[in-house]
mmCIF file of C-alpha atoms and ligand atoms in Angstrom:
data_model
loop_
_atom_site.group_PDB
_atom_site.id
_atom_site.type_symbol
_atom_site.label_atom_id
_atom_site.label_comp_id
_atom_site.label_asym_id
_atom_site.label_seq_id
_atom_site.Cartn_x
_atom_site.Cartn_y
_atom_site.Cartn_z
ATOM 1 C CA UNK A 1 63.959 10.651 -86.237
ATOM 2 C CA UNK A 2 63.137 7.330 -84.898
ATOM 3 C CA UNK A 3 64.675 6.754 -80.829
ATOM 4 C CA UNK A 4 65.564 3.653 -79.474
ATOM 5 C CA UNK A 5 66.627 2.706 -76.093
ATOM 6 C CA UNK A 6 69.252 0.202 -75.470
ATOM 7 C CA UNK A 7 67.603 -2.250 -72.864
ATOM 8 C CA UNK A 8 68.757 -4.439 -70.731
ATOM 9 C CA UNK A 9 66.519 -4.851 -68.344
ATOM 10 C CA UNK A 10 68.621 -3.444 -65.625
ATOM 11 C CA UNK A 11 68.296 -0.116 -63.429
ATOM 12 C CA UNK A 12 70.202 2.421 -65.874
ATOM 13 C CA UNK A 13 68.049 0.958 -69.244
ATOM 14 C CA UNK A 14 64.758 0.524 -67.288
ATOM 15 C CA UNK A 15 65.395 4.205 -66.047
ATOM 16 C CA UNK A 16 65.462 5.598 -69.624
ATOM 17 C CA UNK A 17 62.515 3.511 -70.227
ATOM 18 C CA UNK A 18 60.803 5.414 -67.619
ATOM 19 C CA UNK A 19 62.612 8.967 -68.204
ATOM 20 C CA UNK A 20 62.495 9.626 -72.003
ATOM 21 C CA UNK A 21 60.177 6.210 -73.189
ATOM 22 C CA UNK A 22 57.554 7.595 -74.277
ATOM 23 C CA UNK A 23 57.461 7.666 -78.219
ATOM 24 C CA UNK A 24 60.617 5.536 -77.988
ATOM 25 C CA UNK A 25 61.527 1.899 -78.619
ATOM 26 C CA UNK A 26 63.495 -0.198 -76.123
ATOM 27 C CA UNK A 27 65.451 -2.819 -77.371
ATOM 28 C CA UNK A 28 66.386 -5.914 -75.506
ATOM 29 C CA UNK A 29 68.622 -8.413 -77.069
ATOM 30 C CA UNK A 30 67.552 -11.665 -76.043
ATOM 31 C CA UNK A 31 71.025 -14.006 -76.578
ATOM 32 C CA UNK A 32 68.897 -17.657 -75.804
ATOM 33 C CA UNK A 33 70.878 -17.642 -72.250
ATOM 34 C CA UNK A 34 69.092 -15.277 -70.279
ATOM 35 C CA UNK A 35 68.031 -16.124 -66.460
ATOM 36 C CA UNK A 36 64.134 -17.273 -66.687
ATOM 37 C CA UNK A 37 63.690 -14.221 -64.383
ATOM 38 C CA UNK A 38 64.752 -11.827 -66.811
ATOM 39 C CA UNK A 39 62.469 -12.779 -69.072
ATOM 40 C CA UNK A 40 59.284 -12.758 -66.335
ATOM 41 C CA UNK A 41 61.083 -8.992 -65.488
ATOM 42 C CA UNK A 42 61.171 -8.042 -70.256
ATOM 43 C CA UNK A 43 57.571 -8.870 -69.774
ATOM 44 C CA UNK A 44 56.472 -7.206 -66.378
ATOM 45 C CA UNK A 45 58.264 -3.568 -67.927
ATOM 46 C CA UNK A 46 57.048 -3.965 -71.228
ATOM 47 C CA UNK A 47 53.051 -3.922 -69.613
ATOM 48 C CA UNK A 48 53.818 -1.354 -67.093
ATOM 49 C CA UNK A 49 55.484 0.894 -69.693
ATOM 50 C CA UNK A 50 53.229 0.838 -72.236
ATOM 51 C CA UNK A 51 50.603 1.777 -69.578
ATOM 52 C CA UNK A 52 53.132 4.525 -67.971
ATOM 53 C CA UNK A 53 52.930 5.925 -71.464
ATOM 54 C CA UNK A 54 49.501 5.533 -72.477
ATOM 55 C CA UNK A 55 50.793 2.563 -75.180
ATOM 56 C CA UNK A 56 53.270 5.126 -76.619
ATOM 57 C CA UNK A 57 55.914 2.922 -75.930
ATOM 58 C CA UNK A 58 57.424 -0.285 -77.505
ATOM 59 C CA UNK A 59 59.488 -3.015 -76.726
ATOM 60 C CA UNK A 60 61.077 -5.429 -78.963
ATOM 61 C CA UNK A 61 63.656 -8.144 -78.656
ATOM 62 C CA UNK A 62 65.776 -8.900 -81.446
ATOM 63 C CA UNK A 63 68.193 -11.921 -81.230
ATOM 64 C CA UNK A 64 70.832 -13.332 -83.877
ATOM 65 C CA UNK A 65 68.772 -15.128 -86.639
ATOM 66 C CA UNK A 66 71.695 -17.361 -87.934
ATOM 67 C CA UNK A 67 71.687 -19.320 -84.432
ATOM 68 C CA UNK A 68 69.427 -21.094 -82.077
ATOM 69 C CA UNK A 69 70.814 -18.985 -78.604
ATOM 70 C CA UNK A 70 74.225 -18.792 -77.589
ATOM 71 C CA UNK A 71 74.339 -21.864 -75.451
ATOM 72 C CA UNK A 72 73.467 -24.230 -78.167
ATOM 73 C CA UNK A 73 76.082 -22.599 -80.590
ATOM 74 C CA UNK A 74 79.012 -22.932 -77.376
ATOM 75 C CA UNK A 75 77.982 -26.621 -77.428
ATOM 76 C CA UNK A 76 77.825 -27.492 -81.181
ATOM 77 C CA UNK A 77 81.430 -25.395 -81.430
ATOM 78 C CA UNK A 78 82.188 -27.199 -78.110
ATOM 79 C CA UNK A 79 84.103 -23.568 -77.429
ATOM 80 C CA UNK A 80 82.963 -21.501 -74.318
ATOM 81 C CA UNK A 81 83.207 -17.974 -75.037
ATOM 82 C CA UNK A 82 85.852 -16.000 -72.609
ATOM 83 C CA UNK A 83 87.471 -12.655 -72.551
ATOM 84 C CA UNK A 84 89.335 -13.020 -74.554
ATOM 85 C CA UNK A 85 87.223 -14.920 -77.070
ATOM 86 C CA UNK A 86 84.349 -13.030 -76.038
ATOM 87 C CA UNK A 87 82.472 -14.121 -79.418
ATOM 88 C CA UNK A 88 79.036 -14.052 -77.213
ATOM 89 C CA UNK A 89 78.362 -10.534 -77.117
ATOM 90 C CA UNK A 90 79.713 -9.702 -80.722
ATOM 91 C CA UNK A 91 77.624 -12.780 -81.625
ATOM 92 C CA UNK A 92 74.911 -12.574 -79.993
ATOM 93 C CA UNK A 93 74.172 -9.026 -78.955
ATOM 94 C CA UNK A 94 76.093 -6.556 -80.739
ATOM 95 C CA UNK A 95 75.669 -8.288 -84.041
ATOM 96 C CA UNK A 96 71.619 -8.560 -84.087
ATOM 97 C CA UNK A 97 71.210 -4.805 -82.446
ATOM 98 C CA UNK A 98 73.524 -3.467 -85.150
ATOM 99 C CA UNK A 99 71.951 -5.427 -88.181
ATOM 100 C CA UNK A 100 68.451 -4.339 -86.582
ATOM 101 C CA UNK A 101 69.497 -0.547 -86.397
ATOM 102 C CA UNK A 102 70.761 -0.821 -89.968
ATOM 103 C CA UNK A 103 67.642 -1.103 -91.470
ATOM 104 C CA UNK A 104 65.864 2.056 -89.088
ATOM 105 C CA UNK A 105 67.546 4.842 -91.305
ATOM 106 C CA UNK A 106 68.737 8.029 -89.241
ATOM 107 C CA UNK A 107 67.989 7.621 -85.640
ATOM 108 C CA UNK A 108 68.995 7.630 -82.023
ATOM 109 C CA UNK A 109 70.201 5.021 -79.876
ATOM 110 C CA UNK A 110 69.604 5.882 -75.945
ATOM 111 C CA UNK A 111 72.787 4.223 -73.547
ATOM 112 C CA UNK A 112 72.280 3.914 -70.233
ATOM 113 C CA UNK A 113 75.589 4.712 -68.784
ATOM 114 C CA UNK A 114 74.895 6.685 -65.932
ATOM 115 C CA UNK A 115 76.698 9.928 -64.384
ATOM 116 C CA UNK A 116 79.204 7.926 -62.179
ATOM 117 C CA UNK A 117 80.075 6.479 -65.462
ATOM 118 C CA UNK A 118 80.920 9.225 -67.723
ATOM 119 C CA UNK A 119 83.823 8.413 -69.912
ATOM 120 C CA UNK A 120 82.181 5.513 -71.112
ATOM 121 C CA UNK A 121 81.205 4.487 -74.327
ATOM 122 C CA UNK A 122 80.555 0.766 -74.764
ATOM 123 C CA UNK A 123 80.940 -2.204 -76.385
ATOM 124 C CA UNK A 124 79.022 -0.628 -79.117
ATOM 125 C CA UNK A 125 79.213 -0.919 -82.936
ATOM 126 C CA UNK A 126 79.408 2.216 -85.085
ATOM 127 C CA UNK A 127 76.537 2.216 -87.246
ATOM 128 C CA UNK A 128 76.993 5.831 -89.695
ATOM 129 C CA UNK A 129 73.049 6.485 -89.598
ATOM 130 C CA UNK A 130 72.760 6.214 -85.429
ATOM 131 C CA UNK A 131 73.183 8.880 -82.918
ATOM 132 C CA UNK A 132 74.573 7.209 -79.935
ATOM 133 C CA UNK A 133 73.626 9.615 -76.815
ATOM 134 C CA UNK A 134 73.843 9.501 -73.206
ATOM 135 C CA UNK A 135 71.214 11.027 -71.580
ATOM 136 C CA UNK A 136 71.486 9.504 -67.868
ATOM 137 C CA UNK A 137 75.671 11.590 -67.983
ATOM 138 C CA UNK A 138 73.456 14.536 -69.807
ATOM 139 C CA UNK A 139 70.874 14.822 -66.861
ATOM 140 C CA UNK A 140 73.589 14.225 -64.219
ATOM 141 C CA UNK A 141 71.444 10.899 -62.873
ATOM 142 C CA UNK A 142 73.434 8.753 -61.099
ATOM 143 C CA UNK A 143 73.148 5.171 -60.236
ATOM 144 C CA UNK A 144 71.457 6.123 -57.065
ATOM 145 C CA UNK A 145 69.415 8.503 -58.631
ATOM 146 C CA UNK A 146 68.390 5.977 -61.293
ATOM 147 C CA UNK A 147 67.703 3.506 -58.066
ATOM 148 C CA UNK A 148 65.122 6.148 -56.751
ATOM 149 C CA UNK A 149 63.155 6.710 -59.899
ATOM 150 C CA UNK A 150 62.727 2.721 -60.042
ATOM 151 C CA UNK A 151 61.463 2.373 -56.760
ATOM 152 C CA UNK A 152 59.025 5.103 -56.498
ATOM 153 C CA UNK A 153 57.806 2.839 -60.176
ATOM 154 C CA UNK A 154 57.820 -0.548 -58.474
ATOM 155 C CA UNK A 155 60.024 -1.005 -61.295
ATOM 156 C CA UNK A 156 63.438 -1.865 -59.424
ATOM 157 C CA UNK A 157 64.818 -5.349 -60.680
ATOM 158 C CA UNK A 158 66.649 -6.197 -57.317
ATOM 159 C CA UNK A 159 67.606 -9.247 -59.256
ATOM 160 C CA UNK A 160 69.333 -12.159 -57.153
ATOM 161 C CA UNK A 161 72.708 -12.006 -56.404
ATOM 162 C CA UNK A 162 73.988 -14.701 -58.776
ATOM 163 C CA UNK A 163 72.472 -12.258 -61.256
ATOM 164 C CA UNK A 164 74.354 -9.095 -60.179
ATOM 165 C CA UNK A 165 77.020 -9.319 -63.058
ATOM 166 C CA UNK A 166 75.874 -10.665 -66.623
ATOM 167 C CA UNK A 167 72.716 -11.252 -67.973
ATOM 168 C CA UNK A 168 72.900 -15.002 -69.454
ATOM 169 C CA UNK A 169 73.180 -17.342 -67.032
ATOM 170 C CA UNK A 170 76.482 -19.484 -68.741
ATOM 171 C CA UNK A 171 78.102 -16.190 -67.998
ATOM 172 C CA UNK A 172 82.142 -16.694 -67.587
ATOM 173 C CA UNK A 173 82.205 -13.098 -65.671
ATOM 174 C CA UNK A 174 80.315 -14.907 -62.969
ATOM 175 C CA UNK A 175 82.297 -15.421 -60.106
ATOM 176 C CA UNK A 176 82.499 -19.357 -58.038
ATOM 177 C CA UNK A 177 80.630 -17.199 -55.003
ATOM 178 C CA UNK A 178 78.188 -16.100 -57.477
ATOM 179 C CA UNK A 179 77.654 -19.778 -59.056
ATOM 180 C CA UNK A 180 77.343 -21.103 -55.033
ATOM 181 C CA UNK A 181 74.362 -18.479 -54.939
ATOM 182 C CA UNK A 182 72.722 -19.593 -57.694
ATOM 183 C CA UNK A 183 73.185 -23.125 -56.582
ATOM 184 C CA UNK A 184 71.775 -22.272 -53.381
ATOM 185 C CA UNK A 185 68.733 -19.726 -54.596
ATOM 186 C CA UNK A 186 68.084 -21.134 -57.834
ATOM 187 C CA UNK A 187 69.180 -24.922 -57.926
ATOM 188 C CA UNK A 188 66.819 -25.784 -61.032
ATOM 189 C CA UNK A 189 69.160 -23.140 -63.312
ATOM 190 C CA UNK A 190 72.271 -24.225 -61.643
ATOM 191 C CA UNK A 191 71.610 -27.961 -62.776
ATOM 192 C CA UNK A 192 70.855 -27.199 -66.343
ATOM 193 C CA UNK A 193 74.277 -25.248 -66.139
ATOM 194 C CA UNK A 194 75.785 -28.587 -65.030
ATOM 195 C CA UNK A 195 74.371 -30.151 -68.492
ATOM 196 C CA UNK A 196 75.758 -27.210 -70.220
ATOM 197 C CA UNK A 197 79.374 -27.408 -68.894
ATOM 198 C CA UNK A 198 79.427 -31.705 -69.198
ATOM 199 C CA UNK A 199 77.712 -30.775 -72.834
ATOM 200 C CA UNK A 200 80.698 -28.493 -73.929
ATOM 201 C CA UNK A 201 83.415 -30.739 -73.088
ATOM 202 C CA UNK A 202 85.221 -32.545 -76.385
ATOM 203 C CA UNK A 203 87.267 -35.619 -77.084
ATOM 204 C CA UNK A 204 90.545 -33.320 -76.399
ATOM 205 C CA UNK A 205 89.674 -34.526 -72.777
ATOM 206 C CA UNK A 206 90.823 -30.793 -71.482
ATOM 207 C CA UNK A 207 87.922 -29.488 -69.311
ATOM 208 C CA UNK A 208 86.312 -26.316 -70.544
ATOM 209 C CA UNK A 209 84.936 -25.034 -67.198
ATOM 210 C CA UNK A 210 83.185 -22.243 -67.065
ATOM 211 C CA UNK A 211 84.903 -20.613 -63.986
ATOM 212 C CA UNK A 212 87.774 -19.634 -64.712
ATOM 213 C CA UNK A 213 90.026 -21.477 -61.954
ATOM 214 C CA UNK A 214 89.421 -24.676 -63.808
ATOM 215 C CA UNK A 215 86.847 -25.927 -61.142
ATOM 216 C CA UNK A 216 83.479 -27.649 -62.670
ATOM 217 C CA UNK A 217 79.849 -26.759 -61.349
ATOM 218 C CA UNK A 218 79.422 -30.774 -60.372
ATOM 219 C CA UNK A 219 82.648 -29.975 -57.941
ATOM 220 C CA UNK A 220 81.262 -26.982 -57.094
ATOM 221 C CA UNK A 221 77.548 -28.588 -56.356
ATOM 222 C CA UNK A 222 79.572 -31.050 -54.071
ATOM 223 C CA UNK A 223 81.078 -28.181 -52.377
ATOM 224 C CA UNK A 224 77.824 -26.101 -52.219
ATOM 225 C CA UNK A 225 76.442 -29.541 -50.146
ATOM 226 C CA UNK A 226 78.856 -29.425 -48.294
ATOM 227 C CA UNK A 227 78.260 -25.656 -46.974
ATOM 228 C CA UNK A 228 74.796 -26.378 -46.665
ATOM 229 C CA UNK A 229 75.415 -29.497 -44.428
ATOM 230 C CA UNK A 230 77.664 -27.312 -42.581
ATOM 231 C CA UNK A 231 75.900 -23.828 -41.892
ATOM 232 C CA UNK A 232 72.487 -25.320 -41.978
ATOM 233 C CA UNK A 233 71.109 -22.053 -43.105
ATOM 234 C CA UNK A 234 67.064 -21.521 -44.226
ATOM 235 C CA UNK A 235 67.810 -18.445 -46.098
ATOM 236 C CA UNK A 236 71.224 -18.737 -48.092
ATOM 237 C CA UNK A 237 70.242 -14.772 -49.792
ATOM 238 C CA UNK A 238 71.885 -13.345 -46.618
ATOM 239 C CA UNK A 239 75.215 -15.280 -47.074
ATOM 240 C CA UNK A 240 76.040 -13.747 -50.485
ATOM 241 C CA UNK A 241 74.359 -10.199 -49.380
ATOM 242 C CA UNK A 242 78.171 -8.687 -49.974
ATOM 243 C CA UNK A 243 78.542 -9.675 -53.058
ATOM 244 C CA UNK A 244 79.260 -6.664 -55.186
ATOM 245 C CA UNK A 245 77.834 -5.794 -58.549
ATOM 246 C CA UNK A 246 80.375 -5.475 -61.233
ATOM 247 C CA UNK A 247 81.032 -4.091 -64.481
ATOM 248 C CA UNK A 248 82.489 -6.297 -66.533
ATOM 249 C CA UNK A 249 80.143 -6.360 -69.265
ATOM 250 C CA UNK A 250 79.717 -3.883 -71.693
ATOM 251 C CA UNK A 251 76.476 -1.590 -72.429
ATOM 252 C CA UNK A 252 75.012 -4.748 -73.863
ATOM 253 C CA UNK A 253 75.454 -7.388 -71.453
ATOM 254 C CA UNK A 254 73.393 -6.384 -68.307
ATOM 255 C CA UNK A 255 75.650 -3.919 -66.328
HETATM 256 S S1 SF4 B 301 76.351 -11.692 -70.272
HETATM 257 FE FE1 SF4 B 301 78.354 -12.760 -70.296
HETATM 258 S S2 SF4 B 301 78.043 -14.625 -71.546
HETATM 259 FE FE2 SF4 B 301 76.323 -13.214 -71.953
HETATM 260 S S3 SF4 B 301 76.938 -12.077 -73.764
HETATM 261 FE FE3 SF4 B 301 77.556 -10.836 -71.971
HETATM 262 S S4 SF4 B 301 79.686 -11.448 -71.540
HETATM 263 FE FE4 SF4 B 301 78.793 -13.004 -72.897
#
């Protein structure tokens, strides 16, 4: 029977990559929104896992075929996904992975909820020929446990903050502290967020922000100056240190 992991990229997927990878196939959905360091990160595990198991170990990224990524679809529809219209991740994640497993005949599908987490099951489809299993909640790892295994690897993401929650960068789970971190560690990806948002808007002349208190990334920016001018900081990393990871997403959104 063919195995498959479900990866994200993140410390529970890359774990499994590590853990039961070898002979498997990871597979990353890519939904055309993704932080440019989460692709560098797709291509840095892909090379040290097919190394850590002598090249018996693939990757492959499947993405939905009927678009060109999710944020050019929000701005033709001029509709930002929500949710409660949270058409991104049927669209663009579950959609592709599901039509791709289709087509693999009777196998497993590896899901990287961990042993804190059991209960779970995920924003998953329910494809008849797929074994969904667990095997982080069947080995008892737990998040920290999955932490440890990445770092004794060199593979632990320690991603930015703005990246804790959500993988694609338009993400409306995002909070305004985690948009002023990107702003302030990432400026070039905050601005082409600005284009985004100004891009969505429609002749209704009702802003579609992307935070959900209404306020737009320009105001934001301003604000974000503002701070700067204010705290007159080097390193703005140690400002949003407390941010918290969350879990809004499902198992195919970054957790
Ligand atoms: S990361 Fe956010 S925007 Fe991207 S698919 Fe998941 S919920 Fe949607």
């Amino acid at each position: 029977m063919k195995r498959f992991i479900s990866f994200s990229g993140g410390v529970e997927s890359t774990t499994m990559c590590i853990l039961y990878g070898k002979g498997a196939t990871a597979i990353w959905c890519d939904t055309g929104a993704e932080h440019d360091l989460m692709y560098e990160r797709i291509d840095n595990v892909e090379k040290h896992l097919i190394d850590l198991h002598d090249g018996d170990f693939n990757l492959i990224r499947v993405k939905n075929e009927k678009h060109n990524g999710l944020e050019e679809y929000a701005m033709k529809s001029k509709y930002m996904p929500s949710g409660q219209a949270r058409y991104c991740t049927r669209l663009f994640k579950i959609e592709p992975i599901d039509a791709f497993l289709s087509q693999q005949g009777d196998c497993e599908l590896m899901i990287g909820f961990n042993a804190d987490e059991e209960g779970r099951t995920g924003n998953l489809g329910l494809k008849p020929n797929v074994k969904y299993t667990y095997p982080l909640i069947n080995d008892g790892l737990t998040r920290d446990d999955c932490e440890d295994v990445l770092k004794l690897h060199g593979l632990h993401p320690n991603f930015p903050v703005y990246m804790l929650r959500g993988g694609c960068r338009m993400c409306f789970f995002k909070s305004e502290k985690e948009y002023k971190a990107m702003y302030h560690l990432n400026k070039k990806e905050f601005d082409k967020m600005v284009l985004f948002e100004e891009g969505l808007q429609d002749k209704r002349l009702k802003f579609h922000s992307i935070l959900s208190n209404g306020k737009s990334l320009r105001q934001l920016a301003n604000d974000c100056e503002t701070e700067r001018a204010f705290l007159k900081l080097d390193d703005f990393s140690e400002l949003y240190k407390s941010l918290k990871k969350e879990t809004s997403c499902g198992a195919f959104c970054h957790r």
